[in-house]
Amino acid sequence: MMPPVNLPTPALVTQRAAQRLPRWALMLLCAAYLLPGQFGREPWKNADITAFGYMSSLAEGRSPWNAPALAGLPGDGALLPYWLGALSIKALPFVDPANAARVPFALLLAATLALIWYSTLHLARTEAAQPVAFAFGGEASPVDYARALADGAVLATIASLGLLQLGHETTPELVQLSGVALFMWVLAAAPTRPRVAAASGVIALTVIAASGAPTIALALGASGFGLCQWSRYPGALGLRPWLVLGMLAGALVAAAGHAWAWRTGLRWNSPWELIRLSAWFLWPGWLLALWTLWRWRQHLTYRHIAVPSVGVAVALVASLAMGASDRALMLAVPGLAVLAAFALPTLKRSAGAAIDWFSVFFFTGLAIAIWVFYIAMMTGAPAKPAQRIVHLLPGFEPHFSAPLLALAIAGMAAWLALVRWRTARVQHALWKSLVLPASGVALSWLLLLTLGLPVIDYARSYRPWVYLVAQHVPNGVCVAAQLPRSALAALENYSNWRIDAQGDVAKNSACPYLLVDENRHAPVQAPPGWTLVTHLHRPSERDESTAIFKKADAPAPRPADFGRIASAR
């Protein structure tokens, strides 16, 4: 974090290479990445529907706002994300609750992209990050150079495979991600915007702690304090007391929300598991980030390298401590994207060409596979993919949607045009090597959430399972449950049953029906006083099963009860 001295910089960038990505193209790409999966789908198993269950419980008054609960079981202390979803549900009563709950989270994902862009902009404008000045001029101007790198950081974020699904869920980790991105912006902008950075630092650490990650908030605050301590920028030095205030506020908020919990799961093989997880989860950012650390190795203590490295290091340690948790690893994406952007001025043409051709073949092949499965699903030919769908998803009935098909065709046409543009001529822009990976990820997500949306919904939604349960349990009765919280959330939101999951419900509950989670290879025996009704499982599950028991005087279900599942709540 020391001010720069005369160290050699590895960046050689001409003014022609510092052109920025056209705003309309960047906004269109961000929209193609952000919008699919946010609306028009069911909450998915497991964390997505669990979080939605807490939100709807608050919005419908089934639990108090200071203690979200599912079937009487308390939450994990992540109050802020559940409040955001519940408030959105109440503010948009004319919208399906699941769609309404996703609105603030879609905005948070958009804010994360914007914060990564501005963080890179601030860091790239520091003197140590500037490219070499040419003897006769022609080097990139500081502003254009910074904007081109900022565009590259956004592309690296979109290209991150691990963020694809987790970034489109309504979970506390997405709020944590936006808090981490805001904190990185605080450290990046502190020298030039000290007042705004000071207030934002308190907000960022408090948001992370209020989202169920107080330990990560304290680790980030302490690391940021260390960076500022060794800085000679007045704005960074002045940030130190505000970071202390943010850590204190985060600790108090976490204590008030009972969020202090050590979620460690370190195992002897978790370092290797973390490496394997990171290899695909953080692709291709980790490869470019390593190149950045090598090429800028004489600048590791300077702001443009040190600031994003802090967030990456904290996320990696947190993921390792939690047994290679992918949700903790997601918090490394903002810092990794910024580091990846600083690889672009030093990337060799052969490396960029390798990334381009890999992206062309991989994502084009993936798109073709999605189209083949879609055609098989709708027409029955080719036979093998159609049989595969029937085998994996018994009971699934496909339905045609012209608007979704039109969006998929438009996305495929845009991809083919982009590939032709990228491969037909020599491109000089810094961000050129990340255009195809980012666009390929956006295309794949768009096709999956248009052509494959009915299949994914059927496979990952709990609604078909609740419908099966409704064939054996009457509408409106009390149901005791020993189930995962995701299943409890589904029961509370897809039915009118009164769910009791507190304590040993098999012994103490007065409910006439009992649901117990079991392994299909080791069925649960009937507890004393209960009679087995049936064993059933979700259509897409092979190993997980649910046992249904009833008492002697339990009422029998009626055929009219079955259809109420689709309209319940």
Coordinates of C-alpha atoms in Angstrom, one line a residue:
M1 CA 0.0 0.0 0.0
M2 CA 3.0 2.3 -0.2
P3 CA 3.0 5.1 -2.8
P4 CA 4.7 4.0 -6.0
V5 CA 8.4 4.5 -6.6
N6 CA 10.2 3.9 -9.9
L7 CA 9.6 0.2 -10.3
P8 CA 9.3 -1.4 -13.7
T9 CA 5.7 -2.1 -14.7
P10 CA 4.9 -5.1 -16.9
A11 CA 2.0 -3.3 -18.7
L12 CA 2.7 -2.1 -22.2
V13 CA -0.6 -0.7 -23.5
T14 CA -1.2 1.6 -26.5
Q15 CA -4.0 4.1 -26.7
R16 CA -5.7 1.9 -29.3
A17 CA -5.8 -1.1 -26.9
A18 CA -7.4 1.1 -24.2
Q19 CA -10.7 1.4 -26.0
R20 CA -13.6 0.6 -23.7
L21 CA -16.3 -1.9 -24.4
P22 CA -19.4 -0.2 -26.0
R23 CA -21.9 0.7 -23.2
W24 CA -24.8 -0.8 -25.1
A25 CA -23.0 -4.1 -25.5
L26 CA -21.9 -4.2 -21.9
M27 CA -25.4 -3.5 -20.6
L28 CA -26.9 -6.0 -23.0
L29 CA -24.5 -8.7 -21.8
C30 CA -25.2 -7.8 -18.1
A31 CA -28.9 -8.0 -18.7
A32 CA -28.5 -11.4 -20.5
Y33 CA -26.6 -12.6 -17.4
L34 CA -28.7 -11.0 -14.7
L35 CA -32.3 -11.5 -15.7
P36 CA -32.6 -15.2 -16.6
G37 CA -33.3 -17.2 -13.5
Q38 CA -34.6 -14.2 -11.5
F39 CA -38.2 -14.5 -12.4
G40 CA -40.7 -17.1 -13.6
R41 CA -39.3 -20.1 -11.8
E42 CA -39.8 -22.1 -8.6
P43 CA -37.5 -21.7 -5.6
W44 CA -34.9 -24.4 -6.0
K45 CA -33.5 -27.0 -3.6
N46 CA -31.9 -26.5 -1.1
A47 CA -30.6 -23.1 0.1
D48 CA -32.8 -21.2 -2.3
I49 CA -36.2 -22.5 -1.0
T50 CA -34.9 -22.4 2.6
A51 CA -34.2 -18.7 2.4
F52 CA -37.5 -18.1 0.7
G53 CA -39.2 -20.0 3.4
Y54 CA -37.9 -17.6 6.1
M55 CA -38.9 -14.6 4.0
S56 CA -42.4 -15.8 3.4
S57 CA -42.7 -16.7 7.1
L58 CA -41.9 -13.1 8.0
A59 CA -44.1 -11.6 5.3
E60 CA -47.1 -13.8 6.3
G61 CA -46.7 -13.2 10.0
R62 CA -45.8 -16.8 10.9
S63 CA -42.7 -15.8 12.8
P64 CA -41.6 -12.5 14.4
W65 CA -39.3 -10.1 12.5
N66 CA -36.5 -10.4 15.0
A67 CA -36.5 -14.3 14.9
P68 CA -37.3 -15.8 11.5
A69 CA -38.4 -19.4 11.8
L70 CA -39.5 -22.4 9.7
A71 CA -42.1 -24.7 11.4
G72 CA -41.0 -23.3 14.7
L73 CA -37.2 -23.9 14.1
P74 CA -35.2 -20.6 14.4
G75 CA -33.1 -19.3 11.6
D76 CA -29.3 -18.9 11.2
G77 CA -29.1 -15.3 12.3
A78 CA -29.0 -13.8 8.8
L79 CA -31.7 -11.2 9.5
L80 CA -30.9 -8.7 6.7
P81 CA -31.4 -11.0 3.7
Y82 CA -34.7 -12.3 5.1
W83 CA -35.9 -8.8 5.8
L84 CA -35.1 -7.7 2.3
G85 CA -37.1 -10.6 0.8
A86 CA -40.0 -10.2 3.2
L87 CA -40.3 -6.5 2.6
S88 CA -40.2 -7.0 -1.1
I89 CA -43.0 -9.6 -0.9
K90 CA -45.1 -7.2 1.2
A91 CA -44.4 -4.3 -1.1
L92 CA -45.4 -6.3 -4.3
P93 CA -48.6 -8.1 -3.3
F94 CA -49.6 -8.3 -6.9
V95 CA -46.5 -10.3 -7.8
D96 CA -45.9 -14.0 -7.1
P97 CA -44.1 -14.1 -3.7
A98 CA -41.1 -16.1 -5.0
N99 CA -40.6 -13.6 -7.8
A100 CA -41.1 -10.6 -5.5
A101 CA -38.5 -11.9 -3.1
R102 CA -35.9 -12.1 -5.9
V103 CA -36.2 -8.4 -6.8
P104 CA -33.8 -7.0 -4.2
F105 CA -31.4 -9.8 -4.8
A106 CA -31.3 -9.2 -8.6
L107 CA -30.5 -5.5 -7.7
L108 CA -27.8 -6.7 -5.4
L109 CA -26.2 -8.8 -8.1
A110 CA -26.3 -5.8 -10.4
A111 CA -24.8 -3.6 -7.7
T112 CA -22.0 -6.2 -7.2
L113 CA -21.0 -5.9 -10.9
A114 CA -21.1 -2.1 -10.7
L115 CA -18.9 -2.1 -7.5
I116 CA -16.4 -4.4 -9.2
W117 CA -16.2 -2.0 -12.1
Y118 CA -15.7 1.1 -10.0
S119 CA -13.2 -0.7 -7.7
T120 CA -11.1 -1.6 -10.7
L121 CA -11.4 1.9 -12.1
H122 CA -10.0 3.4 -8.9
L123 CA -7.2 0.9 -8.5
A124 CA -6.1 1.1 -12.2
R125 CA -5.7 4.9 -12.0
T126 CA -3.1 4.7 -9.3
E127 CA 0.4 5.5 -10.5
A128 CA 1.9 2.0 -9.7
A129 CA -0.8 0.4 -12.0
Q130 CA -0.1 2.6 -15.0
P131 CA 1.5 1.2 -18.2
V132 CA 4.9 2.1 -19.3
A133 CA 5.3 5.5 -20.9
F134 CA 6.6 5.3 -24.5
A135 CA 9.6 7.3 -25.6
F136 CA 7.6 9.0 -28.4
G137 CA 4.1 8.9 -26.8
G138 CA 1.2 6.8 -27.8
E139 CA 0.7 5.0 -24.5
A140 CA -2.8 4.6 -23.1
S141 CA -4.2 7.6 -21.2
P142 CA -4.9 6.8 -17.5
V143 CA -8.6 7.2 -17.7
D144 CA -9.1 5.1 -20.8
Y145 CA -6.7 2.5 -19.5
A146 CA -8.7 2.3 -16.2
R147 CA -12.0 2.0 -18.0
A148 CA -10.8 -0.8 -20.3
L149 CA -9.5 -2.8 -17.3
A150 CA -12.8 -2.1 -15.4
D151 CA -14.7 -3.6 -18.4
G152 CA -12.4 -6.6 -18.2
A153 CA -13.2 -7.1 -14.5
V154 CA -16.9 -7.2 -15.2
L155 CA -16.4 -9.7 -17.9
A156 CA -14.3 -11.8 -15.6
T157 CA -17.0 -11.7 -13.0
I158 CA -19.7 -12.9 -15.5
A159 CA -17.3 -15.6 -16.8
S160 CA -17.0 -17.1 -13.3
L161 CA -18.7 -20.4 -13.4
G162 CA -19.3 -20.7 -9.7
L163 CA -21.3 -17.4 -9.5
L164 CA -23.7 -18.5 -12.1
Q165 CA -26.3 -20.4 -10.0
L166 CA -25.4 -19.0 -6.6
G167 CA -25.6 -15.5 -7.8
H168 CA -29.2 -16.0 -9.0
E169 CA -30.5 -17.4 -5.7
T170 CA -32.2 -15.5 -2.8
T171 CA -29.7 -16.6 -0.2
P172 CA -27.7 -14.7 2.5
E173 CA -24.5 -15.4 0.6
L174 CA -25.5 -13.1 -2.2
V175 CA -26.0 -10.2 0.3
Q176 CA -22.5 -11.1 1.7
L177 CA -21.1 -11.0 -1.8
S178 CA -22.4 -7.5 -2.3
G179 CA -21.0 -6.5 1.0
V180 CA -17.6 -7.8 0.1
A181 CA -17.7 -6.0 -3.2
L182 CA -18.6 -2.8 -1.4
F183 CA -15.8 -3.2 1.1
M184 CA -13.3 -3.7 -1.8
W185 CA -14.6 -0.5 -3.3
V186 CA -14.1 1.2 0.1
L187 CA -10.4 0.3 0.2
A188 CA -10.0 1.2 -3.5
A189 CA -11.6 4.6 -3.3
A190 CA -10.4 5.7 0.2
P191 CA -7.5 7.9 -1.2
T192 CA -9.7 9.9 -3.6
R193 CA -13.1 9.7 -1.9
P194 CA -12.3 9.5 1.8
R195 CA -15.7 10.7 3.3
V196 CA -17.9 8.4 1.2
A197 CA -15.5 5.5 1.7
A198 CA -15.5 6.0 5.5
A199 CA -19.3 5.8 5.7
S200 CA -19.5 2.9 3.2
G201 CA -16.9 0.9 5.2
V202 CA -19.1 0.9 8.2
I203 CA -22.1 -0.1 6.0
A204 CA -20.2 -2.9 4.2
L205 CA -18.9 -4.6 7.4
T206 CA -22.3 -4.3 9.1
V207 CA -24.1 -5.7 6.0
I208 CA -21.8 -8.7 5.9
A209 CA -22.2 -9.4 9.6
A210 CA -26.0 -8.9 9.5
S211 CA -26.1 -11.5 6.6
G212 CA -24.8 -14.3 8.8
A213 CA -21.0 -13.9 8.3
P214 CA -19.7 -11.8 11.3
T215 CA -16.4 -13.7 11.3
I216 CA -15.7 -12.8 7.7
A217 CA -16.7 -9.2 8.4
L218 CA -14.1 -9.0 11.2
A219 CA -11.5 -10.7 9.1
L220 CA -12.0 -8.3 6.3
G221 CA -12.0 -5.3 8.6
A222 CA -8.8 -6.4 10.3
S223 CA -7.1 -7.0 7.0
G224 CA -8.3 -3.7 5.6
F225 CA -7.0 -2.0 8.8
G226 CA -3.6 -3.5 8.2
L227 CA -3.5 -2.3 4.6
C228 CA -4.4 1.2 5.7
Q229 CA -1.9 1.2 8.5
W230 CA 1.0 0.7 6.0
S231 CA -0.4 3.3 3.5
R232 CA 0.9 6.8 3.1
Y233 CA -2.3 8.0 1.5
P234 CA -4.1 10.4 3.9
G235 CA -7.5 9.0 2.9
A236 CA -6.5 5.5 3.6
L237 CA -5.0 6.4 7.0
G238 CA -8.2 8.2 7.9
L239 CA -10.2 5.1 7.1
R240 CA -8.8 3.1 10.0
P241 CA -11.1 4.4 12.8
W242 CA -14.1 3.9 10.6
L243 CA -13.1 0.3 10.0
V244 CA -12.9 -0.2 13.7
L245 CA -16.3 1.3 14.1
G246 CA -17.6 -1.0 11.3
M247 CA -16.2 -4.1 13.0
L248 CA -17.8 -3.0 16.3
A249 CA -21.1 -2.4 14.6
G250 CA -21.0 -5.7 12.8
A251 CA -20.2 -7.6 16.1
L252 CA -23.1 -5.9 17.9
V253 CA -25.5 -6.6 15.0
A254 CA -24.4 -10.3 14.9
A255 CA -24.8 -10.6 18.6
A256 CA -28.3 -9.1 18.5
G257 CA -29.3 -11.4 15.7
H258 CA -27.7 -14.5 17.3
A259 CA -25.5 -14.9 14.2
W260 CA -22.3 -15.9 16.0
A261 CA -21.7 -19.5 15.1
W262 CA -18.5 -21.3 14.1
R263 CA -19.4 -23.1 10.9
T264 CA -16.1 -24.9 10.6
G265 CA -15.8 -28.2 8.9
L266 CA -12.1 -28.5 8.3
R267 CA -11.1 -32.0 7.3
W268 CA -7.7 -33.4 6.4
N269 CA -8.6 -33.7 2.7
S270 CA -10.3 -30.3 2.5
P271 CA -7.3 -28.5 1.0
W272 CA -7.3 -30.8 -1.9
E273 CA -11.1 -30.5 -2.1
L274 CA -10.8 -26.7 -2.1
I275 CA -8.3 -26.9 -5.0
R276 CA -10.6 -29.1 -7.0
L277 CA -13.5 -26.9 -6.3
S278 CA -11.7 -23.7 -7.1
A279 CA -10.4 -25.2 -10.4
W280 CA -13.9 -25.0 -12.0
F281 CA -15.7 -22.7 -9.6
L282 CA -13.4 -19.7 -10.1
W283 CA -12.6 -20.5 -13.8
P284 CA -11.2 -18.6 -15.7
G285 CA -10.4 -15.9 -13.1
W286 CA -8.0 -18.0 -11.0
L287 CA -5.8 -18.6 -14.0
L288 CA -5.5 -14.9 -14.9
A289 CA -5.2 -14.0 -11.2
L290 CA -2.1 -16.2 -10.9
W291 CA -0.7 -14.7 -14.0
T292 CA -1.2 -11.3 -12.5
L293 CA 0.5 -12.2 -9.3
W294 CA 3.5 -13.5 -11.3
R295 CA 3.8 -10.6 -13.7
W296 CA 3.2 -7.9 -11.1
R297 CA 5.3 -9.7 -8.4
Q298 CA 7.3 -6.6 -7.8
H299 CA 4.1 -4.7 -7.0
L300 CA 2.4 -7.1 -4.6
T301 CA 2.4 -4.4 -1.8
Y302 CA 0.7 -1.8 -4.0
R303 CA -2.9 -1.0 -3.9
H304 CA -4.0 -2.5 -7.2
I305 CA -2.7 -5.9 -6.1
A306 CA -3.0 -5.8 -2.3
V307 CA -6.6 -4.6 -2.1
P308 CA -8.3 -7.4 -4.2
S309 CA -5.9 -10.0 -2.7
V310 CA -7.3 -9.3 0.7
G311 CA -10.8 -10.3 -0.2
V312 CA -9.5 -13.4 -2.1
A313 CA -7.4 -14.5 0.9
V314 CA -10.2 -14.1 3.4
A315 CA -12.6 -16.1 1.2
L316 CA -10.2 -18.9 0.6
V317 CA -9.4 -19.3 4.3
A318 CA -13.1 -19.2 5.1
S319 CA -13.9 -21.8 2.5
L320 CA -11.1 -24.0 3.8
A321 CA -12.3 -23.7 7.4
M322 CA -15.8 -24.7 6.3
G323 CA -14.6 -27.8 4.6
A324 CA -14.3 -26.4 1.1
S325 CA -17.6 -24.5 1.1
D326 CA -18.6 -23.2 -2.3
R327 CA -20.7 -20.5 -0.8
A328 CA -17.8 -19.1 1.2
L329 CA -15.6 -19.5 -1.9
M330 CA -18.1 -17.3 -3.9
L331 CA -16.9 -14.3 -1.8
A332 CA -13.6 -14.5 -3.6
V333 CA -15.1 -13.6 -6.9
P334 CA -14.9 -9.8 -6.7
G335 CA -11.3 -9.7 -5.7
L336 CA -10.4 -12.4 -8.2
A337 CA -12.1 -10.5 -11.0
V338 CA -10.1 -7.4 -10.3
L339 CA -6.8 -9.4 -10.2
A340 CA -7.8 -11.1 -13.5
A341 CA -8.3 -7.7 -15.1
F342 CA -4.7 -6.7 -14.3
A343 CA -3.5 -9.7 -16.2
L344 CA -4.9 -8.4 -19.5
P345 CA -2.2 -5.8 -20.2
T346 CA 0.5 -8.5 -19.8
L347 CA -1.3 -11.4 -21.5
K348 CA 0.5 -12.8 -24.5
R349 CA -1.4 -13.0 -27.8
S350 CA -1.1 -16.8 -27.9
A351 CA -2.7 -17.1 -24.4
G352 CA -5.5 -14.9 -25.5
A353 CA -6.1 -16.9 -28.6
A354 CA -6.1 -20.2 -26.6
I355 CA -8.8 -18.7 -24.3
D356 CA -10.8 -17.6 -27.3
W357 CA -10.8 -20.9 -29.2
F358 CA -11.5 -22.9 -26.0
S359 CA -14.5 -20.7 -25.3
V360 CA -15.7 -21.0 -28.9
F361 CA -15.6 -24.8 -29.0
F362 CA -16.7 -25.4 -25.4
F363 CA -19.7 -23.0 -25.2
T364 CA -20.8 -23.8 -28.8
G365 CA -20.8 -27.5 -28.0
L366 CA -22.7 -26.9 -24.8
A367 CA -25.3 -24.8 -26.6
I368 CA -25.7 -27.5 -29.3
A369 CA -26.2 -30.1 -26.5
I370 CA -28.9 -28.0 -24.9
W371 CA -30.7 -27.6 -28.2
V372 CA -30.5 -31.3 -28.8
F373 CA -32.1 -32.1 -25.4
Y374 CA -34.7 -29.4 -26.0
I375 CA -35.7 -30.9 -29.4
A376 CA -35.7 -34.4 -27.9
M377 CA -37.9 -33.2 -25.0
M378 CA -40.4 -31.6 -27.3
T379 CA -40.5 -34.1 -30.2
G380 CA -39.1 -37.4 -28.8
A381 CA -36.2 -37.4 -31.3
P382 CA -33.3 -38.1 -31.0
A383 CA -34.5 -41.1 -28.9
K384 CA -31.6 -41.4 -26.5
P385 CA -31.8 -37.9 -25.0
A386 CA -35.6 -38.2 -24.8
Q387 CA -35.4 -41.6 -23.0
R388 CA -32.8 -40.1 -20.7
I389 CA -35.2 -37.3 -19.6
V390 CA -38.0 -39.8 -19.0
H391 CA -35.6 -42.0 -17.0
L392 CA -34.3 -39.2 -14.8
L393 CA -37.5 -37.3 -14.4
P394 CA -40.5 -39.7 -14.2
G395 CA -43.8 -38.0 -14.5
F396 CA -42.4 -34.9 -16.3
E397 CA -44.6 -33.4 -19.0
P398 CA -43.0 -30.8 -21.3
H399 CA -44.8 -27.8 -22.4
F400 CA -44.0 -25.3 -25.2
S401 CA -43.4 -21.6 -24.7
A402 CA -43.0 -19.4 -27.7
P403 CA -41.5 -16.4 -25.9
L404 CA -38.8 -18.5 -24.2
L405 CA -38.0 -20.1 -27.5
A406 CA -37.7 -16.7 -29.2
L407 CA -35.3 -15.5 -26.4
A408 CA -33.2 -18.7 -26.9
I409 CA -33.0 -18.1 -30.7
A410 CA -32.0 -14.5 -30.2
G411 CA -29.3 -15.5 -27.7
M412 CA -27.9 -18.1 -30.1
A413 CA -27.9 -15.6 -33.0
A414 CA -26.1 -13.1 -30.8
W415 CA -23.4 -15.7 -29.9
L416 CA -22.8 -16.6 -33.5
A417 CA -22.4 -13.0 -34.4
L418 CA -20.0 -12.4 -31.5
V419 CA -17.9 -15.4 -32.5
R420 CA -17.7 -14.1 -36.1
W421 CA -16.7 -10.6 -34.9
R422 CA -14.1 -11.9 -32.5
T423 CA -12.4 -14.4 -34.9
A424 CA -12.8 -12.5 -38.2
R425 CA -10.3 -9.8 -37.4
V426 CA -7.5 -8.8 -35.1
Q427 CA -8.8 -7.1 -32.0
H428 CA -6.6 -4.8 -29.9
A429 CA -8.8 -4.0 -26.9
L430 CA -7.5 -5.1 -23.5
W431 CA -10.8 -6.9 -22.7
K432 CA -10.9 -8.9 -25.9
S433 CA -9.8 -12.2 -24.3
L434 CA -12.7 -12.2 -21.8
V435 CA -15.5 -11.4 -24.2
L436 CA -16.1 -14.9 -25.4
P437 CA -15.8 -16.6 -21.9
A438 CA -18.3 -14.1 -20.4
S439 CA -20.6 -14.3 -23.3
G440 CA -20.5 -18.1 -23.4
V441 CA -21.5 -18.3 -19.8
A442 CA -24.3 -15.8 -20.3
L443 CA -25.5 -17.8 -23.4
S444 CA -25.4 -21.1 -21.5
W445 CA -27.4 -19.6 -18.6
L446 CA -29.9 -18.0 -21.0
L447 CA -30.5 -21.3 -22.9
L448 CA -30.8 -23.3 -19.7
L449 CA -33.3 -20.9 -18.2
T450 CA -35.4 -20.7 -21.4
L451 CA -35.2 -24.0 -23.2
G452 CA -34.5 -26.0 -20.1
L453 CA -36.5 -24.1 -17.6
P454 CA -39.4 -26.7 -17.3
V455 CA -37.0 -29.5 -16.8
I456 CA -34.9 -27.7 -14.2
D457 CA -38.0 -26.5 -12.4
Y458 CA -39.4 -30.0 -12.2
A459 CA -36.0 -31.5 -11.1
R460 CA -35.1 -28.9 -8.5
S461 CA -38.5 -27.8 -7.2
Y462 CA -40.3 -29.3 -4.2
R463 CA -43.8 -28.8 -5.6
P464 CA -44.0 -32.3 -7.3
W465 CA -42.9 -33.8 -4.0
V466 CA -45.5 -31.9 -2.0
Y467 CA -48.2 -33.0 -4.5
L468 CA -47.2 -36.6 -3.8
V469 CA -47.5 -36.0 -0.1
A470 CA -50.9 -34.5 -0.5
Q471 CA -52.2 -37.7 -1.9
H472 CA -51.7 -39.3 1.5
V473 CA -52.2 -36.3 3.9
P474 CA -55.5 -34.3 4.1
N475 CA -55.6 -30.6 3.5
G476 CA -55.4 -28.3 6.5
V477 CA -54.4 -30.9 9.1
C478 CA -51.4 -30.6 11.5
V479 CA -48.3 -32.5 10.2
A480 CA -45.3 -33.3 12.4
A481 CA -42.0 -33.3 10.4
Q482 CA -38.5 -34.5 10.9
L483 CA -37.2 -33.1 7.6
P484 CA -34.5 -30.8 6.2
R485 CA -35.3 -27.2 6.4
S486 CA -35.7 -27.0 2.7
A487 CA -38.5 -29.5 2.8
L488 CA -40.1 -27.7 5.7
A489 CA -40.1 -24.5 3.7
A490 CA -41.8 -26.3 0.8
L491 CA -44.5 -27.7 3.1
E492 CA -45.2 -24.3 4.5
N493 CA -45.4 -22.6 1.2
Y494 CA -47.0 -25.2 -1.1
S495 CA -49.7 -26.4 1.2
N496 CA -52.2 -25.4 3.9
W497 CA -50.9 -27.9 6.5
R498 CA -49.8 -26.7 10.0
I499 CA -46.2 -27.9 10.2
D500 CA -44.6 -28.8 13.6
A501 CA -40.9 -29.6 13.6
Q502 CA -39.9 -28.6 17.2
G503 CA -38.3 -31.2 19.4
D504 CA -39.0 -35.0 19.2
V505 CA -42.2 -34.7 17.2
A506 CA -42.5 -38.5 16.9
K507 CA -43.1 -38.7 20.7
N508 CA -44.5 -35.3 21.7
S509 CA -46.5 -34.0 18.7
A510 CA -50.3 -34.2 18.8
C511 CA -50.4 -34.0 15.0
P512 CA -52.2 -37.0 13.3
Y513 CA -49.6 -37.3 10.5
L514 CA -45.8 -37.6 10.7
L515 CA -43.2 -37.1 7.9
V516 CA -39.7 -38.4 8.4
D517 CA -36.6 -38.0 6.2
E518 CA -34.9 -41.3 5.4
N519 CA -32.5 -43.0 3.1
R520 CA -34.2 -45.2 0.6
H521 CA -31.6 -48.0 1.3
A522 CA -32.3 -47.8 5.1
P523 CA -36.1 -47.2 5.6
V524 CA -37.2 -45.7 8.9
Q525 CA -39.3 -48.0 11.1
A526 CA -42.7 -46.8 12.5
P527 CA -42.3 -45.1 15.9
P528 CA -44.5 -46.3 18.7
G529 CA -48.1 -45.2 18.2
W530 CA -47.7 -44.5 14.5
T531 CA -48.6 -46.6 11.4
L532 CA -46.7 -46.5 8.2
V533 CA -48.7 -45.1 5.2
T534 CA -46.0 -45.1 2.5
H535 CA -42.5 -44.3 1.4
L536 CA -42.1 -41.7 -1.3
H537 CA -39.4 -39.6 -2.9
R538 CA -39.1 -36.6 -5.1
P539 CA -39.2 -37.6 -8.8
S540 CA -35.6 -36.5 -9.5
E541 CA -34.2 -38.1 -6.3
R542 CA -32.8 -41.6 -6.2
D543 CA -31.5 -42.0 -2.7
E544 CA -33.5 -39.6 -0.5
S545 CA -37.0 -40.8 0.6
T546 CA -39.7 -39.6 2.9
A547 CA -41.7 -41.9 5.2
I548 CA -45.3 -40.9 6.0
F549 CA -46.9 -42.2 9.2
K550 CA -50.3 -41.6 10.7
K551 CA -52.1 -42.2 14.0
A552 CA -55.1 -44.5 14.3
D553 CA -57.6 -41.7 14.4
A554 CA -56.0 -39.7 11.6
P555 CA -58.5 -38.4 8.9
A556 CA -58.1 -39.8 5.4
P557 CA -57.3 -37.5 2.4
R558 CA -59.9 -36.7 -0.2
P559 CA -59.3 -36.5 -3.9
A560 CA -60.3 -32.8 -3.8
D561 CA -57.3 -32.0 -1.6
F562 CA -54.8 -33.0 -4.2
G563 CA -55.4 -30.1 -6.6
R564 CA -55.1 -27.5 -3.8
I565 CA -51.3 -27.8 -3.8
A566 CA -50.9 -25.7 -7.0
S567 CA -52.9 -22.8 -5.5
A568 CA -51.9 -22.9 -1.9
R569 CA -50.4 -19.6 -0.7

